[in-house]
PDB file of C-alpha atoms in Angstrom:
ATOM      1  CA  MET A   7       0.000   0.000   0.000  1.00 93.00           C
ATOM      2  CA  LEU A   8       1.318   3.446  -0.952  1.00 96.00           C
ATOM      3  CA  VAL A   9       1.468   6.292   1.557  1.00 97.00           C
ATOM      4  CA  LYS A  10      -1.203   8.270  -0.315  1.00 95.00           C
ATOM      5  CA  LYS A  11      -3.518   5.256  -0.403  1.00 97.00           C
ATOM      6  CA  ALA A  12      -2.961   4.572   3.281  1.00 97.00           C
ATOM      7  CA  LEU A  13      -3.862   8.162   4.156  1.00 97.00           C
ATOM      8  CA  GLN A  14      -6.952   8.110   1.957  1.00 97.00           C
ATOM      9  CA  TYR A  15      -8.073   4.758   3.388  1.00 95.00           C
ATOM     10  CA  SER A  16      -7.630   5.796   7.025  1.00 98.00           C
ATOM     11  CA  LYS A  17      -9.157   9.251   6.519  1.00 97.00           C
ATOM     12  CA  GLU A  18     -12.388   7.672   5.251  1.00 98.00           C
ATOM     13  CA  ILE A  19     -12.522   5.219   8.162  1.00 98.00           C
ATOM     14  CA  LEU A  20     -12.055   7.999  10.726  1.00 98.00           C
ATOM     15  CA  LYS A  21     -14.525  10.278   8.974  1.00 97.00           C
ATOM     16  CA  LYS A  22     -17.220   7.584   9.113  1.00 97.00           C
ATOM     17  CA  ALA A  23     -16.489   7.175  12.829  1.00 97.00           C
ATOM     18  CA  ASP A  24     -17.221  10.911  13.382  1.00 97.00           C
ATOM     19  CA  ILE A  25     -13.645  11.764  14.263  1.00 97.00           C
ATOM     20  CA  THR A  26     -13.468  15.558  14.049  1.00 95.00           C
ATOM     21  CA  THR A  27     -10.018  15.743  12.413  1.00 97.00           C
ATOM     22  CA  PRO A  28      -9.736  12.598  10.262  1.00 98.00           C
ATOM     23  CA  GLN A  29      -7.096  13.893   7.843  1.00 97.00           C
ATOM     24  CA  LEU A  30      -4.824  15.254  10.555  1.00 97.00           C
ATOM     25  CA  ASP A  31      -5.154  12.154  12.720  1.00 97.00           C
ATOM     26  CA  ALA A  32      -4.398   9.871   9.768  1.00 98.00           C
ATOM     27  CA  GLU A  33      -1.243  11.886   9.078  1.00 97.00           C
ATOM     28  CA  VAL A  34      -0.116  11.974  12.709  1.00 97.00           C
ATOM     29  CA  LEU A  35      -0.490   8.224  13.158  1.00 98.00           C
ATOM     30  CA  LEU A  36       1.270   7.343   9.892  1.00 98.00           C
ATOM     31  CA  SER A  37       4.074   9.770  10.752  1.00 97.00           C
ATOM     32  CA  PHE A  38       4.356   8.047  14.121  1.00 97.00           C
ATOM     33  CA  ILE A  39       4.609   4.581  12.547  1.00 97.00           C
ATOM     34  CA  LEU A  40       7.154   5.638   9.925  1.00 97.00           C
ATOM     35  CA  LYS A  41       9.037   7.994  12.272  1.00 96.00           C
ATOM     36  CA  LYS A  42       8.810  10.677   9.605  1.00 96.00           C
ATOM     37  CA  SER A  43       7.393  14.217   9.479  1.00 95.00           C
ATOM     38  CA  LYS A  44       3.978  14.976   8.024  1.00 93.00           C
ATOM     39  CA  GLU A  45       5.738  16.915   5.258  1.00 96.00           C
ATOM     40  CA  TRP A  46       7.679  13.759   4.350  1.00 97.00           C
ATOM     41  CA  LEU A  47       4.415  11.891   3.781  1.00 96.00           C
ATOM     42  CA  TYR A  48       3.510  14.225   0.909  1.00 94.00           C
ATOM     43  CA  THR A  49       6.937  14.463  -0.666  1.00 96.00           C
ATOM     44  CA  ASN A  50       7.120  10.660  -0.550  1.00 96.00           C
ATOM     45  CA  ASN A  51       3.496   9.758  -1.161  1.00 93.00           C
ATOM     46  CA  LEU A  52       4.495   6.905  -3.500  1.00 96.00           C
ATOM     47  CA  TYR A  53       6.495   5.183  -0.759  1.00 95.00           C
ATOM     48  CA  GLU A  54       5.379   1.563  -0.433  1.00 97.00           C
ATOM     49  CA  LEU A  55       4.535   0.556   3.115  1.00 97.00           C
ATOM     50  CA  SER A  56       5.846  -2.799   4.308  1.00 97.00           C
ATOM     51  CA  ALA A  57       3.450  -5.480   5.557  1.00 97.00           C
ATOM     52  CA  THR A  58       4.539  -4.726   9.137  1.00 97.00           C
ATOM     53  CA  GLU A  59       3.955  -0.986   8.710  1.00 97.00           C
ATOM     54  CA  ILE A  60       0.498  -1.602   7.243  1.00 97.00           C
ATOM     55  CA  PHE A  61      -0.414  -3.923  10.117  1.00 98.00           C
ATOM     56  CA  GLN A  62       0.798  -1.423  12.745  1.00 98.00           C
ATOM     57  CA  TYR A  63      -0.947   1.491  11.046  1.00 98.00           C
ATOM     58  CA  LYS A  64      -4.283  -0.305  10.765  1.00 97.00           C
ATOM     59  CA  LYS A  65      -4.036  -1.232  14.435  1.00 98.00           C
ATOM     60  CA  LEU A  66      -3.580   2.420  15.457  1.00 98.00           C
ATOM     61  CA  ILE A  67      -6.384   3.574  13.152  1.00 98.00           C
ATOM     62  CA  LYS A  68      -8.678   1.045  14.829  1.00 98.00           C
ATOM     63  CA  HIS A  69      -7.865   2.559  18.228  1.00 98.00           C
ATOM     64  CA  ARG A  70      -8.528   6.072  16.922  1.00 98.00           C
ATOM     65  CA  LYS A  71     -11.740   4.918  15.237  1.00 97.00           C
ATOM     66  CA  ASN A  72     -12.965   4.016  18.741  1.00 97.00           C
ATOM     67  CA  HIS A  73     -12.196   7.628  19.807  1.00 98.00           C
ATOM     68  CA  GLU A  74      -9.133   6.767  21.864  1.00 98.00           C
ATOM     69  CA  PRO A  75      -7.074   9.988  22.077  1.00 97.00           C
ATOM     70  CA  ILE A  76      -4.003  10.276  19.834  1.00 98.00           C
ATOM     71  CA  ALA A  77      -1.864  11.010  22.903  1.00 98.00           C
ATOM     72  CA  TYR A  78      -2.713   7.650  24.473  1.00 98.00           C
ATOM     73  CA  ILE A  79      -2.220   5.795  21.197  1.00 98.00           C
ATOM     74  CA  THR A  80       1.261   7.257  20.709  1.00 98.00           C
ATOM     75  CA  SER A  81       2.066   7.629  24.453  1.00 98.00           C
ATOM     76  CA  GLN A  82       3.220  11.187  23.925  1.00 97.00           C
ATOM     77  CA  LYS A  83       1.976  14.769  23.970  1.00 97.00           C
ATOM     78  CA  GLU A  84       3.754  18.036  23.282  1.00 96.00           C
ATOM     79  CA  PHE A  85       3.279  20.816  25.824  1.00 97.00           C
ATOM     80  CA  PHE A  86       5.085  24.161  26.041  1.00 96.00           C
ATOM     81  CA  GLY A  87       7.616  22.983  23.472  1.00 94.00           C
ATOM     82  CA  LEU A  88       8.467  19.806  25.407  1.00 97.00           C
ATOM     83  CA  ASN A  89       7.529  16.206  24.706  1.00 97.00           C
ATOM     84  CA  PHE A  90       5.781  14.366  27.553  1.00 98.00           C
ATOM     85  CA  TYR A  91       5.113  10.679  28.052  1.00 98.00           C
ATOM     86  CA  VAL A  92       1.428  10.050  28.794  1.00 98.00           C
ATOM     87  CA  ASP A  93      -0.640   6.975  29.541  1.00 97.00           C
ATOM     88  CA  LYS A  94      -4.137   6.338  30.885  1.00 95.00           C
ATOM     89  CA  ASN A  95      -3.013   7.156  34.426  1.00 95.00           C
ATOM     90  CA  VAL A  96      -2.734  10.846  33.573  1.00 97.00           C
ATOM     91  CA  PHE A  97      -4.865  13.625  32.155  1.00 96.00           C
ATOM     92  CA  ILE A  98      -3.673  14.634  28.684  1.00 96.00           C
ATOM     93  CA  PRO A  99      -2.066  18.119  28.690  1.00 97.00           C
ATOM     94  CA  ARG A 100      -4.154  20.709  26.835  1.00 95.00           C
ATOM     95  CA  PRO A 101      -2.784  23.632  24.778  1.00 94.00           C
ATOM     96  CA  GLU A 102      -4.909  26.075  26.821  1.00 95.00           C
ATOM     97  CA  THR A 103      -3.023  25.146  29.985  1.00 96.00           C
ATOM     98  CA  GLU A 104       0.098  26.688  28.475  1.00 97.00           C
ATOM     99  CA  ILE A 105      -1.555  30.029  29.328  1.00 97.00           C
ATOM    100  CA  LEU A 106      -1.244  29.105  33.012  1.00 97.00           C
ATOM    101  CA  VAL A 107       2.489  28.404  32.597  1.00 98.00           C
ATOM    102  CA  GLU A 108       3.040  31.637  30.648  1.00 97.00           C
ATOM    103  CA  THR A 109       1.154  33.646  33.272  1.00 96.00           C
ATOM    104  CA  ALA A 110       3.143  32.055  36.106  1.00 96.00           C
ATOM    105  CA  LEU A 111       6.451  32.965  34.459  1.00 95.00           C
ATOM    106  CA  LYS A 112       5.271  36.552  33.879  1.00 93.00           C
ATOM    107  CA  ILE A 113       4.224  36.861  37.528  1.00 92.00           C
ATOM    108  CA  ILE A 114       7.605  35.655  38.733  1.00 89.00           C
ATOM    109  CA  SER A 115       9.316  38.148  36.453  1.00 84.00           C
ATOM    110  CA  SER A 116       7.056  41.153  36.995  1.00 78.00           C
ATOM    111  CA  ARG A 117       6.842  40.785  40.777  1.00 64.00           C
ATOM    112  CA  GLN A 118      10.582  40.237  40.945  1.00 57.00           C
ATOM    113  CA  MET A 119      10.069  37.021  42.899  1.00 57.00           C
ATOM    114  CA  ALA A 120      13.204  35.830  41.178  1.00 51.00           C
ATOM    115  CA  LYS A 121      15.273  38.571  42.844  1.00 60.00           C
ATOM    116  CA  LYS A 122      14.340  37.813  46.422  1.00 59.00           C
ATOM    117  CA  GLN A 123      17.017  36.499  48.759  1.00 60.00           C
ATOM    118  CA  GLU A 124      14.884  33.722  50.216  1.00 75.00           C
ATOM    119  CA  LYS A 125      13.913  30.629  48.280  1.00 85.00           C
ATOM    120  CA  LEU A 126      10.918  30.915  45.937  1.00 91.00           C
ATOM    121  CA  VAL A 127       8.477  28.124  46.823  1.00 94.00           C
ATOM    122  CA  ILE A 128       6.071  26.863  44.146  1.00 96.00           C
ATOM    123  CA  ALA A 129       3.480  24.071  44.342  1.00 98.00           C
ATOM    124  CA  ASP A 130       1.819  22.305  41.396  1.00 98.00           C
ATOM    125  CA  ILE A 131      -1.360  20.677  42.705  1.00 97.00           C
ATOM    126  CA  GLY A 132      -2.709  17.662  40.802  1.00 96.00           C
ATOM    127  CA  THR A 133       0.469  17.486  38.759  1.00 97.00           C
ATOM    128  CA  GLY A 134      -0.666  14.661  36.466  1.00 96.00           C
ATOM    129  CA  SER A 135       1.965  14.205  33.763  1.00 97.00           C
ATOM    130  CA  GLY A 136       4.034  16.888  35.477  1.00 97.00           C
ATOM    131  CA  CYS A 137       3.715  19.174  32.457  1.00 98.00           C
ATOM    132  CA  ILE A 138       3.133  22.377  34.465  1.00 98.00           C
ATOM    133  CA  ALA A 139       5.830  21.828  37.099  1.00 98.00           C
ATOM    134  CA  ILE A 140       8.374  20.601  34.550  1.00 98.00           C
ATOM    135  CA  SER A 141       7.717  23.408  32.050  1.00 98.00           C
ATOM    136  CA  VAL A 142       8.077  26.056  34.768  1.00 97.00           C
ATOM    137  CA  THR A 143      11.208  24.380  36.158  1.00 96.00           C
ATOM    138  CA  LYS A 144      12.897  24.245  32.755  1.00 95.00           C
ATOM    139  CA  LYS A 145      12.417  28.004  32.336  1.00 94.00           C
ATOM    140  CA  LEU A 146      13.367  28.990  35.892  1.00 92.00           C
ATOM    141  CA  ALA A 147      16.496  26.828  35.800  1.00 89.00           C
ATOM    142  CA  LYS A 148      17.870  29.179  33.138  1.00 87.00           C
ATOM    143  CA  ILE A 149      17.680  32.195  35.476  1.00 83.00           C
ATOM    144  CA  GLU A 150      21.070  32.826  37.012  1.00 76.00           C
ATOM    145  CA  ASN A 151      21.277  32.655  40.836  1.00 77.00           C
ATOM    146  CA  LEU A 152      17.573  31.933  41.235  1.00 82.00           C
ATOM    147  CA  ASN A 153      16.895  29.972  44.399  1.00 85.00           C
ATOM    148  CA  PHE A 154      13.646  28.063  43.974  1.00 90.00           C
ATOM    149  CA  LYS A 155      11.860  24.896  45.003  1.00 93.00           C
ATOM    150  CA  ILE A 156       8.926  23.214  43.284  1.00 96.00           C
ATOM    151  CA  TYR A 157       6.584  20.680  44.847  1.00 98.00           C
ATOM    152  CA  ALA A 158       4.519  18.494  42.498  1.00 97.00           C
ATOM    153  CA  ILE A 159       1.589  16.835  44.276  1.00 97.00           C
ATOM    154  CA  ASP A 160      -0.873  14.205  43.166  1.00 96.00           C
ATOM    155  CA  ILE A 161      -3.247  11.882  44.994  1.00 94.00           C
ATOM    156  CA  SER A 162      -2.328   8.918  42.760  1.00 95.00           C
ATOM    157  CA  GLN A 163       1.009   7.104  43.080  1.00 96.00           C
ATOM    158  CA  LYS A 164       0.721   5.736  39.516  1.00 96.00           C
ATOM    159  CA  THR A 165       0.236   9.279  38.249  1.00 97.00           C
ATOM    160  CA  LEU A 166       3.271  10.477  40.200  1.00 97.00           C
ATOM    161  CA  GLU A 167       5.399   7.758  38.599  1.00 98.00           C
ATOM    162  CA  VAL A 168       4.537   9.162  35.163  1.00 98.00           C
ATOM    163  CA  ALA A 169       5.432  12.695  36.323  1.00 97.00           C
ATOM    164  CA  LYS A 170       8.736  11.452  37.759  1.00 97.00           C
ATOM    165  CA  LEU A 171       9.555   9.716  34.481  1.00 97.00           C
ATOM    166  CA  ASN A 172       8.890  12.935  32.569  1.00 97.00           C
ATOM    167  CA  ALA A 173      11.127  14.889  34.951  1.00 96.00           C
ATOM    168  CA  LYS A 174      13.865  12.324  34.370  1.00 95.00           C
ATOM    169  CA  ASN A 175      13.379  12.504  30.603  1.00 96.00           C
ATOM    170  CA  GLN A 176      13.728  16.296  30.785  1.00 96.00           C
ATOM    171  CA  ASN A 177      16.868  15.919  32.911  1.00 92.00           C
ATOM    172  CA  ILE A 178      15.456  17.737  35.948  1.00 88.00           C
ATOM    173  CA  PRO A 179      14.516  14.932  38.412  1.00 72.00           C
ATOM    174  CA  ARG A 180      16.237  16.633  41.376  1.00 82.00           C
ATOM    175  CA  LYS A 181      14.702  20.056  40.761  1.00 83.00           C
ATOM    176  CA  ILE A 182      11.205  18.916  41.726  1.00 95.00           C
ATOM    177  CA  THR A 183       9.979  17.315  44.958  1.00 97.00           C
ATOM    178  CA  PHE A 184       7.157  14.871  44.239  1.00 97.00           C
ATOM    179  CA  LEU A 185       4.598  14.303  46.994  1.00 97.00           C
ATOM    180  CA  LYS A 186       1.628  11.982  47.257  1.00 97.00           C
ATOM    181  CA  GLY A 187      -1.297  13.748  48.871  1.00 94.00           C
ATOM    182  CA  ASN A 188      -4.663  15.448  48.589  1.00 92.00           C
ATOM    183  CA  LEU A 189      -4.395  19.013  47.311  1.00 91.00           C
ATOM    184  CA  LEU A 190      -2.058  21.045  49.569  1.00 93.00           C
ATOM    185  CA  LEU A 191      -2.203  18.874  52.691  1.00 91.00           C
ATOM    186  CA  SER A 192       1.175  17.214  52.065  1.00 93.00           C
ATOM    187  CA  VAL A 193       3.054  20.467  51.322  1.00 93.00           C
ATOM    188  CA  PRO A 194       5.332  21.027  54.338  1.00 93.00           C
ATOM    189  CA  GLU A 195       5.708  24.824  54.122  1.00 94.00           C
ATOM    190  CA  LYS A 196       4.059  28.067  53.060  1.00 94.00           C
ATOM    191  CA  VAL A 197       4.045  28.703  49.318  1.00 95.00           C
ATOM    192  CA  ASP A 198       4.683  31.796  47.164  1.00 94.00           C
ATOM    193  CA  LEU A 199       2.998  30.511  44.033  1.00 96.00           C
ATOM    194  CA  ILE A 200       0.394  27.763  43.649  1.00 97.00           C
ATOM    195  CA  LEU A 201      -0.383  26.337  40.221  1.00 98.00           C
ATOM    196  CA  SER A 202      -3.159  23.886  39.459  1.00 96.00           C
ATOM    197  CA  ASN A 203      -5.281  22.368  36.736  1.00 95.00           C
ATOM    198  CA  PRO A 204      -7.654  20.401  38.982  1.00 92.00           C
ATOM    199  CA  PRO A 205     -10.738  18.431  37.934  1.00 85.00           C
ATOM    200  CA  TYR A 206     -13.559  20.899  37.279  1.00 84.00           C
ATOM    201  CA  VAL A 207     -16.057  19.181  34.965  1.00 82.00           C
ATOM    202  CA  LEU A 208     -19.421  18.355  36.542  1.00 76.00           C
ATOM    203  CA  GLU A 209     -20.576  14.765  36.082  1.00 75.00           C
ATOM    204  CA  SER A 210     -23.801  16.104  34.565  1.00 73.00           C
ATOM    205  CA  GLU A 211     -21.915  17.919  31.787  1.00 79.00           C
ATOM    206  CA  LYS A 212     -21.668  16.446  28.306  1.00 82.00           C
ATOM    207  CA  ILE A 213     -18.145  15.416  27.349  1.00 85.00           C
ATOM    208  CA  SER A 214     -16.531  14.195  24.134  1.00 89.00           C
ATOM    209  CA  PRO A 215     -15.990  10.441  23.624  1.00 91.00           C
ATOM    210  CA  GLU A 216     -12.226  11.022  23.841  1.00 93.00           C
ATOM    211  CA  VAL A 217     -12.421  12.421  27.389  1.00 92.00           C
ATOM    212  CA  LYS A 218     -14.064   9.186  28.567  1.00 92.00           C
ATOM    213  CA  PHE A 219     -10.668   7.488  28.161  1.00 92.00           C
ATOM    214  CA  GLU A 220      -9.052   9.825  30.695  1.00 90.00           C
ATOM    215  CA  PRO A 221      -8.905   9.218  34.475  1.00 87.00           C
ATOM    216  CA  LYS A 222     -12.259  10.214  35.969  1.00 89.00           C
ATOM    217  CA  LYS A 223     -10.604  11.649  39.059  1.00 86.00           C
ATOM    218  CA  ALA A 224      -8.630  14.043  36.842  1.00 86.00           C
ATOM    219  CA  VAL A 225     -11.683  15.212  34.905  1.00 86.00           C
ATOM    220  CA  PHE A 226     -14.756  15.274  37.127  1.00 82.00           C
ATOM    221  CA  VAL A 227     -15.549  17.159  40.311  1.00 79.00           C
ATOM    222  CA  THR A 228     -17.029  14.431  42.509  1.00 72.00           C
ATOM    223  CA  LYS A 229     -17.770  16.624  45.554  1.00 73.00           C
ATOM    224  CA  LYS A 230     -19.766  19.862  45.551  1.00 75.00           C
ATOM    225  CA  SER A 231     -17.464  21.115  48.279  1.00 84.00           C
ATOM    226  CA  PHE A 232     -14.293  20.579  46.195  1.00 89.00           C
ATOM    227  CA  PHE A 233     -13.546  24.217  45.403  1.00 90.00           C
ATOM    228  CA  ARG A 234     -14.457  25.365  48.939  1.00 92.00           C
ATOM    229  CA  GLU A 235     -11.988  22.859  50.382  1.00 92.00           C
ATOM    230  CA  PHE A 236      -9.303  23.743  47.850  1.00 93.00           C
ATOM    231  CA  ILE A 237      -9.588  27.497  48.440  1.00 93.00           C
ATOM    232  CA  ALA A 238      -9.542  26.943  52.219  1.00 94.00           C
ATOM    233  CA  GLN A 239      -6.211  25.134  51.829  1.00 94.00           C
ATOM    234  CA  ILE A 240      -4.925  27.871  49.533  1.00 94.00           C
ATOM    235  CA  ASP A 241      -5.789  30.448  52.198  1.00 93.00           C
ATOM    236  CA  GLU A 242      -3.890  28.426  54.797  1.00 93.00           C
ATOM    237  CA  LYS A 243      -0.808  27.492  52.761  1.00 95.00           C
ATOM    238  CA  MET A 244      -0.215  30.605  50.659  1.00 93.00           C
ATOM    239  CA  LYS A 245       2.209  33.253  51.923  1.00 92.00           C
ATOM    240  CA  LYS A 246       1.058  36.833  52.342  1.00 89.00           C
ATOM    241  CA  ASN A 247       1.022  38.448  48.885  1.00 89.00           C
ATOM    242  CA  GLY A 248       1.237  34.963  47.419  1.00 93.00           C
ATOM    243  CA  ILE A 249      -0.600  34.020  44.234  1.00 95.00           C
ATOM    244  CA  CYS A 250      -2.507  30.982  43.040  1.00 96.00           C
ATOM    245  CA  LEU A 251      -3.264  30.314  39.381  1.00 98.00           C
ATOM    246  CA  MET A 252      -5.966  27.732  38.821  1.00 95.00           C
ATOM    247  CA  GLU A 253      -7.664  26.401  35.704  1.00 95.00           C
ATOM    248  CA  ILE A 254     -11.391  26.421  36.488  1.00 93.00           C
ATOM    249  CA  GLY A 255     -13.293  25.690  33.264  1.00 88.00           C
ATOM    250  CA  ASN A 256     -16.753  27.242  33.560  1.00 87.00           C
ATOM    251  CA  GLN A 257     -16.712  27.491  37.378  1.00 89.00           C
ATOM    252  CA  LYS A 258     -16.245  31.286  37.502  1.00 92.00           C
ATOM    253  CA  LYS A 259     -19.541  31.947  39.293  1.00 92.00           C
ATOM    254  CA  GLU A 260     -18.871  29.267  41.915  1.00 91.00           C
ATOM    255  CA  ILE A 261     -15.349  30.543  42.560  1.00 93.00           C
ATOM    256  CA  GLN A 262     -16.477  34.177  42.838  1.00 95.00           C
ATOM    257  CA  ASN A 263     -19.240  33.256  45.316  1.00 94.00           C
ATOM    258  CA  ILE A 264     -16.823  31.332  47.555  1.00 93.00           C
ATOM    259  CA  ILE A 265     -14.383  34.239  47.674  1.00 94.00           C
ATOM    260  CA  ASP A 266     -17.047  36.927  48.186  1.00 93.00           C
ATOM    261  CA  LYS A 267     -18.697  35.051  51.078  1.00 93.00           C
ATOM    262  CA  ASN A 268     -15.661  33.712  52.913  1.00 92.00           C
ATOM    263  CA  TYR A 269     -12.348  35.352  52.013  1.00 93.00           C
ATOM    264  CA  PRO A 270     -12.118  39.148  52.246  1.00 92.00           C
ATOM    265  CA  ASN A 271      -8.335  38.694  52.395  1.00 93.00           C
ATOM    266  CA  ILE A 272      -8.211  37.100  48.924  1.00 93.00           C
ATOM    267  CA  LYS A 273      -8.728  38.962  45.667  1.00 94.00           C
ATOM    268  CA  VAL A 274      -9.720  36.920  42.627  1.00 95.00           C
ATOM    269  CA  GLU A 275      -9.293  37.856  38.986  1.00 96.00           C
ATOM    270  CA  PHE A 276     -10.183  35.812  35.910  1.00 96.00           C
ATOM    271  CA  ILE A 277      -8.015  35.195  32.862  1.00 96.00           C
ATOM    272  CA  ASN A 278      -9.380  34.338  29.439  1.00 94.00           C
ATOM    273  CA  ASP A 279      -8.304  31.426  27.268  1.00 93.00           C
ATOM    274  CA  TYR A 280      -7.705  31.533  23.505  1.00 91.00           C
ATOM    275  CA  SER A 281     -11.482  31.584  22.939  1.00 92.00           C
ATOM    276  CA  LYS A 282     -11.870  34.643  25.215  1.00 93.00           C
ATOM    277  CA  LEU A 283     -13.596  32.566  27.895  1.00 93.00           C
ATOM    278  CA  PRO A 284     -12.662  32.953  31.608  1.00 94.00           C
ATOM    279  CA  ARG A 285     -10.849  29.623  32.015  1.00 94.00           C
ATOM    280  CA  PHE A 286      -8.400  30.624  34.775  1.00 96.00           C
ATOM    281  CA  ALA A 287      -8.658  32.172  38.244  1.00 96.00           C
ATOM    282  CA  LYS A 288      -5.882  34.220  39.811  1.00 97.00           C
ATOM    283  CA  PHE A 289      -6.063  34.393  43.615  1.00 96.00           C
ATOM    284  CA  ILE A 290      -3.977  37.017  45.447  1.00 94.00           C
ATOM    285  CA  GLN A 291      -3.489  36.782  49.212  1.00 88.00           C
ATOM    286  CA  HIS A 292      -3.435  40.193  50.930  1.00 83.00           C
TER     287      HIS A 292
END
């Protein structure tokens, strides 16, 4: 089978299965099998696939046809310019979450946290693949004489093992302290900057078939009191003038109500995503 025939064949299969990006997914999976770029596929569209390559490709297309996410099929996902290993123990990093990383780095720079004498303490809550903590660490490690510490916390040991592997792959395993625990309870000290992409989808909300493959505990809010408990821990663990950046989905109203009713010492602002929707909350401790 020629490359162009393989792409045409798989595109039609994925299209019939209601995959939203059949052409792109067909290209990504064939590129993965051949270990070639997508551009190579079109400059070499008369390349004849071997029997093994055809078998492997059809196997991956079958997985995608069933709406299994590309990231799980290939065990990798790019985030903030870095390649992360992912499996079904971790939530797949989303492009929108890069906004949280960018905002965190701007805060550190603009507030001159990096110039303080004492150690800058950062906590990534619900670290998952470790993409947030690792991306921030890679950038901060380039700042000369910056004294910082990053905690990466998750409630699942299997999830933490994936994050540790990614830290090792990025050559920064000793820069991050990994802790098993619920939210901020296991963090042993007060924190300057808290970062988190916690579960925020209500179980009643409609989700795509792909999301059903991801860990439920990383996607769905199972307790109505989740955000109240999380913000209470933020209030307790965050240093004065500290900041928390949290991805909140469509929970703006809930977050605002919690702050207005219970925390006069915390100011909350909301940050838009690429679609101009308020996806992130910025908490400032006064």
